[in-house]
Short mmCIF file of C-alpha atoms in Angstrom, two decimals:
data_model
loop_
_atom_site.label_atom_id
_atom_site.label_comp_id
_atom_site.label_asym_id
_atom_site.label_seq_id
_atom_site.Cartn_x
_atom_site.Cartn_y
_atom_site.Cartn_z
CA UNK A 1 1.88 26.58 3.29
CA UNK A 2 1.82 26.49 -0.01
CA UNK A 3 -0.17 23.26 -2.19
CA UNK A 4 1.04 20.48 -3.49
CA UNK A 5 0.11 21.71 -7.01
CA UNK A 6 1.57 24.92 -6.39
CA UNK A 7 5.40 23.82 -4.78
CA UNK A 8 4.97 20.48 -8.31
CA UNK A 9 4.79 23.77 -10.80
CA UNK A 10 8.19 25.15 -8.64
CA UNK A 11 9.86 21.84 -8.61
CA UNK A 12 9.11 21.76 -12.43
CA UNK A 13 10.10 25.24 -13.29
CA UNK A 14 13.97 24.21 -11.72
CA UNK A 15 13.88 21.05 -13.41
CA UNK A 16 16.41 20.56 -15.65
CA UNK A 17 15.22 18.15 -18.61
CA UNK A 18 18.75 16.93 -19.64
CA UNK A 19 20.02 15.78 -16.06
CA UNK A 20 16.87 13.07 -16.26
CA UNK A 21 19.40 11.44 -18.64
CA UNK A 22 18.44 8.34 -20.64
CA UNK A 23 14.72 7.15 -19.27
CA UNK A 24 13.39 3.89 -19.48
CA UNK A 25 9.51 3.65 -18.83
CA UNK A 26 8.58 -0.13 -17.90
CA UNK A 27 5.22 -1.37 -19.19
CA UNK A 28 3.27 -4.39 -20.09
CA UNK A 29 4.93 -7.35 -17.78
CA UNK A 30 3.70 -10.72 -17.40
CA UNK A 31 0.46 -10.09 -14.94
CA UNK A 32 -3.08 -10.29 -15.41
CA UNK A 33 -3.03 -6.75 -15.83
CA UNK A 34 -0.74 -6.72 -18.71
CA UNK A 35 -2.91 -4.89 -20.83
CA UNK A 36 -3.68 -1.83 -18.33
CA UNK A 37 0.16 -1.40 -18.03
CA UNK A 38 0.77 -1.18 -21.51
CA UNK A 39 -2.26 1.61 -21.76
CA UNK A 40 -0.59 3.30 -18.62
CA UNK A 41 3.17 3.02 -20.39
CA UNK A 42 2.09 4.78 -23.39
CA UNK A 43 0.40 7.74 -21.91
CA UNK A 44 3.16 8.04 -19.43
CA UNK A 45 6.00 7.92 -22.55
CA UNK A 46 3.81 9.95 -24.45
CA UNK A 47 3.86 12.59 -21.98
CA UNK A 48 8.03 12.70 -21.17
CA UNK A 49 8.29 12.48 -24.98
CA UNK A 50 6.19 16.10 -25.26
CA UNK A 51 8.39 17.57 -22.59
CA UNK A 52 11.69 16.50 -24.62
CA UNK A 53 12.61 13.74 -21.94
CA UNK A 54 14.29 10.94 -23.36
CA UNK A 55 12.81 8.45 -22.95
CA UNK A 56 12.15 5.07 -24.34
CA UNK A 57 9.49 1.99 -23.60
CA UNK A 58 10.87 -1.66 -22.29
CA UNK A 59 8.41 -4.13 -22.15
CA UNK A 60 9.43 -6.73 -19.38
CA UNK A 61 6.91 -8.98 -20.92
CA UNK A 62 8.48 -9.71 -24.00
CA UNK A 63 12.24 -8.77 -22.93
CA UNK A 64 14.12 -10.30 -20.12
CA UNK A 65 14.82 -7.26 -17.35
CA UNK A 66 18.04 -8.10 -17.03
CA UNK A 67 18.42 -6.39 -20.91
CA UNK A 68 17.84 -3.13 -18.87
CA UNK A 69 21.30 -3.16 -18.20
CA UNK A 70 22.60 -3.00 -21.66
CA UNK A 71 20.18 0.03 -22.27
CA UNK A 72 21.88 2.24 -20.59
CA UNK A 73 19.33 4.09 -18.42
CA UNK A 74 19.86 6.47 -16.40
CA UNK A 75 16.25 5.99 -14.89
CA UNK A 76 13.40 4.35 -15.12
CA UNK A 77 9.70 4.76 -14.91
CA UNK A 78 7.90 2.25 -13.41
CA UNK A 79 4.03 1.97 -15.49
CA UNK A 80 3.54 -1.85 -14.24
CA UNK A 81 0.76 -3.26 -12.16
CA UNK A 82 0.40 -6.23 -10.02
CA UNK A 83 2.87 -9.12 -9.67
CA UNK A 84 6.23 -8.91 -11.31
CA UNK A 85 5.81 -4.97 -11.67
CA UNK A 86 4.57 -3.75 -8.23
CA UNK A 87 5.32 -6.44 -5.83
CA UNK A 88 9.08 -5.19 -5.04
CA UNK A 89 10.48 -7.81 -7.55
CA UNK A 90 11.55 -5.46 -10.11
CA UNK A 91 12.10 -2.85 -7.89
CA UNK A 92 14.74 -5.45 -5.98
CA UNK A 93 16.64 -5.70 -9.87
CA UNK A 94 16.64 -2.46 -10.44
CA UNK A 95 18.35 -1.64 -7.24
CA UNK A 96 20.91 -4.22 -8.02
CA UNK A 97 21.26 -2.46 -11.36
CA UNK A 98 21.72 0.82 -8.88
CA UNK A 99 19.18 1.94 -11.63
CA UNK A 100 16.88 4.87 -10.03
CA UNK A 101 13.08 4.22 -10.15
CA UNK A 102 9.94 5.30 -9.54
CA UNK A 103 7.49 4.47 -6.44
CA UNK A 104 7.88 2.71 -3.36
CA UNK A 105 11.05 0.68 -2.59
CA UNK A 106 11.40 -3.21 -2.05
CA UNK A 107 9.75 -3.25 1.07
CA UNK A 108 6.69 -1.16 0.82
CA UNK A 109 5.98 -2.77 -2.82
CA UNK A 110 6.13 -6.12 -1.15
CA UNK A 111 3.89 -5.35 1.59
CA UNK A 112 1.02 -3.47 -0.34
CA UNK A 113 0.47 -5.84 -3.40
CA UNK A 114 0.01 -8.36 -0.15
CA UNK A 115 -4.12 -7.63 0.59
CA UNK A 116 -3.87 -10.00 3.96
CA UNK A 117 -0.29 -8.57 4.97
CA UNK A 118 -1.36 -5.35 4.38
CA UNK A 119 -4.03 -5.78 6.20
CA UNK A 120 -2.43 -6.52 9.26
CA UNK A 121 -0.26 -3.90 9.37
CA UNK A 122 -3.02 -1.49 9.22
CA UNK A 123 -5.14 -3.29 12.06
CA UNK A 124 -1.68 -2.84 13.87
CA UNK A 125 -1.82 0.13 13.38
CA UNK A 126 -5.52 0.24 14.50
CA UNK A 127 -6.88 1.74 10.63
CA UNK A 128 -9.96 0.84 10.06
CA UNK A 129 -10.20 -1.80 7.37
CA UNK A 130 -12.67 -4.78 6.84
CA UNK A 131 -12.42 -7.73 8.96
CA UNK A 132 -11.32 -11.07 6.79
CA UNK A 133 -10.17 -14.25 6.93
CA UNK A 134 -7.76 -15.80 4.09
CA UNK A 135 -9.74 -18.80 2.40
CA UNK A 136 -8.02 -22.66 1.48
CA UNK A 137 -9.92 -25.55 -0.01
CA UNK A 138 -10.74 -26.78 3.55
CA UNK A 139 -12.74 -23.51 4.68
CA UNK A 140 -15.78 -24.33 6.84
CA UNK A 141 -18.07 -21.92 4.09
CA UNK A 142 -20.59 -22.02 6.72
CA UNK A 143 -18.22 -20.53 9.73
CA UNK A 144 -17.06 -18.33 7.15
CA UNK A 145 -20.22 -16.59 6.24
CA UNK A 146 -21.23 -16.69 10.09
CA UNK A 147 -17.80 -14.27 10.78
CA UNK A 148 -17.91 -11.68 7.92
CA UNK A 149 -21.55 -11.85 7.35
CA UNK A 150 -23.48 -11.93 3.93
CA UNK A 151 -22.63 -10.10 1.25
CA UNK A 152 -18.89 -10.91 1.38
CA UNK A 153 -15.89 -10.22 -0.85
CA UNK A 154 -13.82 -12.81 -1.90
CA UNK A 155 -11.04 -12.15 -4.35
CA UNK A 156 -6.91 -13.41 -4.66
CA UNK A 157 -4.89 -11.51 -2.15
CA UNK A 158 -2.02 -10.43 -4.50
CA UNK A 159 -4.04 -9.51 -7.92
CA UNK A 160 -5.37 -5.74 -8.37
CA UNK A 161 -7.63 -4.59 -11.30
CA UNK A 162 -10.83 -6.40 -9.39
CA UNK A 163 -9.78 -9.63 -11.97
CA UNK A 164 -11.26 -12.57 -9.77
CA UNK A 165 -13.19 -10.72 -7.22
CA UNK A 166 -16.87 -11.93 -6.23
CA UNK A 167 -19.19 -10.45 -4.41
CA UNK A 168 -20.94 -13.22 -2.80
CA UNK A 169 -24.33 -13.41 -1.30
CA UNK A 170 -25.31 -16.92 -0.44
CA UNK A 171 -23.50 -19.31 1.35
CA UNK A 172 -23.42 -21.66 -1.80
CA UNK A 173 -21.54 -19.21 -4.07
CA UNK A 174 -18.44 -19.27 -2.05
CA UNK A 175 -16.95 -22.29 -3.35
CA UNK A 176 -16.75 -21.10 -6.61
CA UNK A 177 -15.62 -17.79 -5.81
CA UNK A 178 -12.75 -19.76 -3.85
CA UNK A 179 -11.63 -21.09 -7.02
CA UNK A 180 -12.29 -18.34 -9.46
CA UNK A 181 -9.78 -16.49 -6.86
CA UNK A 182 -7.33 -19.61 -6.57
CA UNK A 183 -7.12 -19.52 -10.26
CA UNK A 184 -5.03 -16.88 -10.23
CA UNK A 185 -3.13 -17.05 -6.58
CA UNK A 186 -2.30 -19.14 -4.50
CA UNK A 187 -3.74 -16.60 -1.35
CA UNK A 188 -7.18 -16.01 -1.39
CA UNK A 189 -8.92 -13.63 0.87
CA UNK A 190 -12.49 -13.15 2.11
CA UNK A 191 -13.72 -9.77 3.77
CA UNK A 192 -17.04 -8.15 5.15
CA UNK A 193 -18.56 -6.43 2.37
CA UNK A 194 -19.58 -2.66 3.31
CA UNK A 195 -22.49 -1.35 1.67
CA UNK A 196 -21.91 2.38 0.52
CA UNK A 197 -20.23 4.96 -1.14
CA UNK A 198 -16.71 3.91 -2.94
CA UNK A 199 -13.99 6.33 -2.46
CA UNK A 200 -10.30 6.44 -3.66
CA UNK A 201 -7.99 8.83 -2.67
CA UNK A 202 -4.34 9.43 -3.96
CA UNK A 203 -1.26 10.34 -1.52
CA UNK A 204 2.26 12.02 -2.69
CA UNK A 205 5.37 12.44 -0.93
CA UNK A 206 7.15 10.18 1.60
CA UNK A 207 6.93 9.92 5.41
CA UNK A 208 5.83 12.93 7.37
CA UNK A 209 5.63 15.09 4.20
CA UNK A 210 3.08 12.61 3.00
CA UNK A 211 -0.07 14.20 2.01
CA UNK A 212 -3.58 13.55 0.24
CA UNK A 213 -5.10 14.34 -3.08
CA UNK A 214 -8.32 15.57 -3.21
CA UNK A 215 -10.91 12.63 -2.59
CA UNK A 216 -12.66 10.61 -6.20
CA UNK A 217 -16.46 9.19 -5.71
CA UNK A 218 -16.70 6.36 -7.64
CA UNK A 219 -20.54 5.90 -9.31
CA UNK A 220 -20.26 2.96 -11.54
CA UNK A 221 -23.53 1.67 -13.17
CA UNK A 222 -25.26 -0.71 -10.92
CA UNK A 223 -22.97 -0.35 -8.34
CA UNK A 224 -20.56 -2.81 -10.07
CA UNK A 225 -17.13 -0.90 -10.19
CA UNK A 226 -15.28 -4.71 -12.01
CA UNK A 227 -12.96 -4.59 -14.84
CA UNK A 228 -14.72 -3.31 -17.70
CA UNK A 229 -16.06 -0.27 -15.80
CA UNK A 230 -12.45 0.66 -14.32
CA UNK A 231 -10.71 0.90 -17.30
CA UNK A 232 -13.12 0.71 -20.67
CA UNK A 233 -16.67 1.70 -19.83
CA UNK A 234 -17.69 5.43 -20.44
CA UNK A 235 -20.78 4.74 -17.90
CA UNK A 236 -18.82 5.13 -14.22
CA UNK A 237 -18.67 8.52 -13.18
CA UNK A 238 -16.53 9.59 -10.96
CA UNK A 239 -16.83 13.00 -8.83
CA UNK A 240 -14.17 15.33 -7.91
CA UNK A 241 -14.99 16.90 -5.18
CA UNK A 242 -17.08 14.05 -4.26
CA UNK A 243 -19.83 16.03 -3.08
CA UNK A 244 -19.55 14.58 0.73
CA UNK A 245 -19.45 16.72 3.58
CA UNK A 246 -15.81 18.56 4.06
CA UNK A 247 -15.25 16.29 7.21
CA UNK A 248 -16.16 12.98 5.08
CA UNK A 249 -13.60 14.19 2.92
CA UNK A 250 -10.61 15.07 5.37
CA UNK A 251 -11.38 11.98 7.49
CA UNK A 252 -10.71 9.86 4.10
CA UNK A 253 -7.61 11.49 3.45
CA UNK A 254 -6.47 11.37 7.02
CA UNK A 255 -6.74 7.66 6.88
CA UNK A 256 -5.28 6.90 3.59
CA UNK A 257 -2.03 9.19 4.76
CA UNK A 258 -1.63 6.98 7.48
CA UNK A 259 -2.14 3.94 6.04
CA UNK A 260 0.24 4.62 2.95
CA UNK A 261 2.68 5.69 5.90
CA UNK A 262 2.23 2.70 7.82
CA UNK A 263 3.39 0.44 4.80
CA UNK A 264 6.38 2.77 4.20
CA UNK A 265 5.40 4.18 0.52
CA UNK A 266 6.81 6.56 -0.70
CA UNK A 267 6.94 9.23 -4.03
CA UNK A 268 2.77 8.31 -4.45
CA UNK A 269 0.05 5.68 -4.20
CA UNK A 270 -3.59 5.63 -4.35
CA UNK A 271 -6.09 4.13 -1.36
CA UNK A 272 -8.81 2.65 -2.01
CA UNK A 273 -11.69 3.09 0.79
CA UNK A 274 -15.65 2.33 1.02
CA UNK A 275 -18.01 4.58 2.91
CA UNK A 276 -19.79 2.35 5.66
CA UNK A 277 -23.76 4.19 4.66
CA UNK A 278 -24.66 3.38 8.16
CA UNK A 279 -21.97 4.64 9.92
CA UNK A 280 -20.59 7.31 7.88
CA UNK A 281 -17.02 5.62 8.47
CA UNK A 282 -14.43 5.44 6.02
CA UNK A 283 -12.64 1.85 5.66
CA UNK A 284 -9.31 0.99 3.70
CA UNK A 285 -9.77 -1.85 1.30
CA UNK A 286 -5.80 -1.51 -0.53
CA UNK A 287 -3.14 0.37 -1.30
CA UNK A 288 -1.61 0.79 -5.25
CA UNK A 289 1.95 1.69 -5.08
CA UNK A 290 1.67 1.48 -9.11
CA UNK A 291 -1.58 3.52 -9.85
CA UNK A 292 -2.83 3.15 -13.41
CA UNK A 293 -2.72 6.13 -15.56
CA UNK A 294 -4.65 5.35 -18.47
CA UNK A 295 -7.64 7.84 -19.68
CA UNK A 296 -9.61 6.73 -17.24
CA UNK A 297 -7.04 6.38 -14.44
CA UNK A 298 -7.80 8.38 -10.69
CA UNK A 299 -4.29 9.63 -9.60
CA UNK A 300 -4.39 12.30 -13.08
CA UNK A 301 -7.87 13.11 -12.49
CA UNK A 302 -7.15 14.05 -8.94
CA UNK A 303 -3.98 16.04 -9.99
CA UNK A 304 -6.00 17.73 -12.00
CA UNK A 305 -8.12 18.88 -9.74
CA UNK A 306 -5.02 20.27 -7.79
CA UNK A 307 -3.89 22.14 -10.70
CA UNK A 308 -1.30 19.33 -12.27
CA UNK A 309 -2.25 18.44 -15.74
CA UNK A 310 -1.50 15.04 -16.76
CA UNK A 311 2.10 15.38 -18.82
CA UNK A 312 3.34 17.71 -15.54
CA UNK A 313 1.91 15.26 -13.13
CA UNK A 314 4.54 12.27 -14.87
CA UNK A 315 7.44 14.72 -15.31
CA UNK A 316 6.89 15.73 -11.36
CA UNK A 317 6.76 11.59 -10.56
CA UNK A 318 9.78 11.22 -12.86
CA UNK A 319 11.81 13.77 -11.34
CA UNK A 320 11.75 12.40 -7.97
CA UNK A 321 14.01 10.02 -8.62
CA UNK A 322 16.73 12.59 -8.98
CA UNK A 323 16.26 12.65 -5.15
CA UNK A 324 15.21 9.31 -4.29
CA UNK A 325 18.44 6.56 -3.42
CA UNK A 326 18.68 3.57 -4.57
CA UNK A 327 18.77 1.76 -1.59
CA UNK A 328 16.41 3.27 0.37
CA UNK A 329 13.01 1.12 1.81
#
């Protein structure tokens, strides 16, 4: 069978340029991550510009999406992350626009930008992810600590980008972690922190045809992989192949397959997973159905490493919506 890098360059070569149409590429938004999407947009409309697509930003941030209609797309790229961008909201307009898009339908959006429903569906589904418990005001901090265990993980169940995640080592930290999280949602979730490698893995394709990336190591500088060091610091390295053991490596991408399959995604998404040190097992912490794809973004660097460069990797993306229905989960 032939790779995924090899069958994108085939898909690419047939690809004809004009039939994409007029292409709107959504960026920027409204969420706390406003200012990754924007980065993301612009490489991503940057790229379809170089291969003569035409295409044009739309910031939903500073327009009202319901302008998209009197733009005249044909199709649209979705570059937004977190709420209003990857939740299923604007993927529910745009399929009462009948306007095609990129990513994971409704459904799948809503379910994935969900940490605590996502996490049920994958312990349905018996996938290994951390245990939890979703955190109010009245959490016994004590009973809390005594479940998951010190260090934990607190951080807003529907935010992405790390913004308002704690790691939390004493019982006495957790209430403000609680309402650094609650600041910016109303869910807030607490899970067992595991102590070792961090791992993220990128999946294409939809369903059975659903397939892995190569596997990223994450090595950020004191172990601290927050906001900063995803998206500004030139200090995280991050290792492609990861240098783990060829098993390591399959048994990551054999969970993250069936995990993005389990919420429905489809086109591609990226996994997020920690190495347990003392186990050697591989457990699912979320699922992106709207990766970021700055400079220092993981779904190009793993594309990359499959023999997609960056500009192909967005015109491939792109030009699944020529097969994609509006309509479809």
């Amino acid at each position: 069978m032939k790779s995924w890098g090899e069958r994108v360059k085939e898909d690419l070569a047939k690809l004809d340029i004009q039939a994409l149409g007029r292409v709107g590429v959504l960026l920027g938004g409204r969420s706390g991550e406003r200012e990754i999407s924007l980065m993301s947009g612009n490489g991503v409309l940057e790229a379809l510009l170089s291969k003569g697509v035409n295409a044009h930003a739309f910031d939903t941030g500073l327009r009202c999406p319901t302008e998209l209609s009197q733009e005249k797309f044909d199709r649209v790229f979705i570059s937004l992350h977190g709420r209003y961008g990857e939740d299923g909201t604007i993927q529910g307009l745009l399929e009462l626009l009948n306007l095609p898009y990129t990513g994971s339908g409704v459904l799948a959006s809503a379910l994935a930008i969900d940490k605590i429903v996502t996490k049920q569906i994958w312990l349905s589904n018996h996938l290994f992810t951390p245990q939890y418990e979703e955190l109010t005001a009245k959490s016994d901090w004590n009973a809390v600590a005594q479940h998951l265990g010190l260090p934990l993980i607190v951080k807003p169940a529907n935010e992405g980008s790390s913004l308002g995640l704690t790691k939390v080592r004493t019982v006495e930290e957790l209430p403000a972690a609680y309402q650094l999280a609650a600041g910016l949602d109303k869910k807030v979730i607490a899970e067992t922190c595991i102590i070792g490698d961090e791992l993220t893995c990128p999946i294409v394709g939809e369903g059975e045809n659903a397939e892995a990336l190569p596997v990223i190591k994450i090595v950020p500088p004191e172990a601290n992989y927050d906001f900063h060091h995803k998206y500004f610091s030139d200090e995280t390295k991050y290792l492609c192949p990861t240098g783990l053991a060829p098993e390591v490596n399959l048994a990551v991408q054999e969970l993250v397959v069936a995990a993005y399959r389990a919420l429905g995604c489809r086109t591609w998404g990226r996994a997020d997973v920690m190495l347990d040190q003392k186990t050697g097992k591989p457990y699912l912490l979320e699922m992106n159905t709207s990766p970021g794809m700055t400079s220092h973004s993981l779904v190009p660097m793993a594309a990359k490493a499959s023999g997609v460069e960056y500009a192909d990797l967005v015109l491939w993306i792109l030009g699944t919506t020529l097969k994609n229905k509006v309509g479809a989960k």
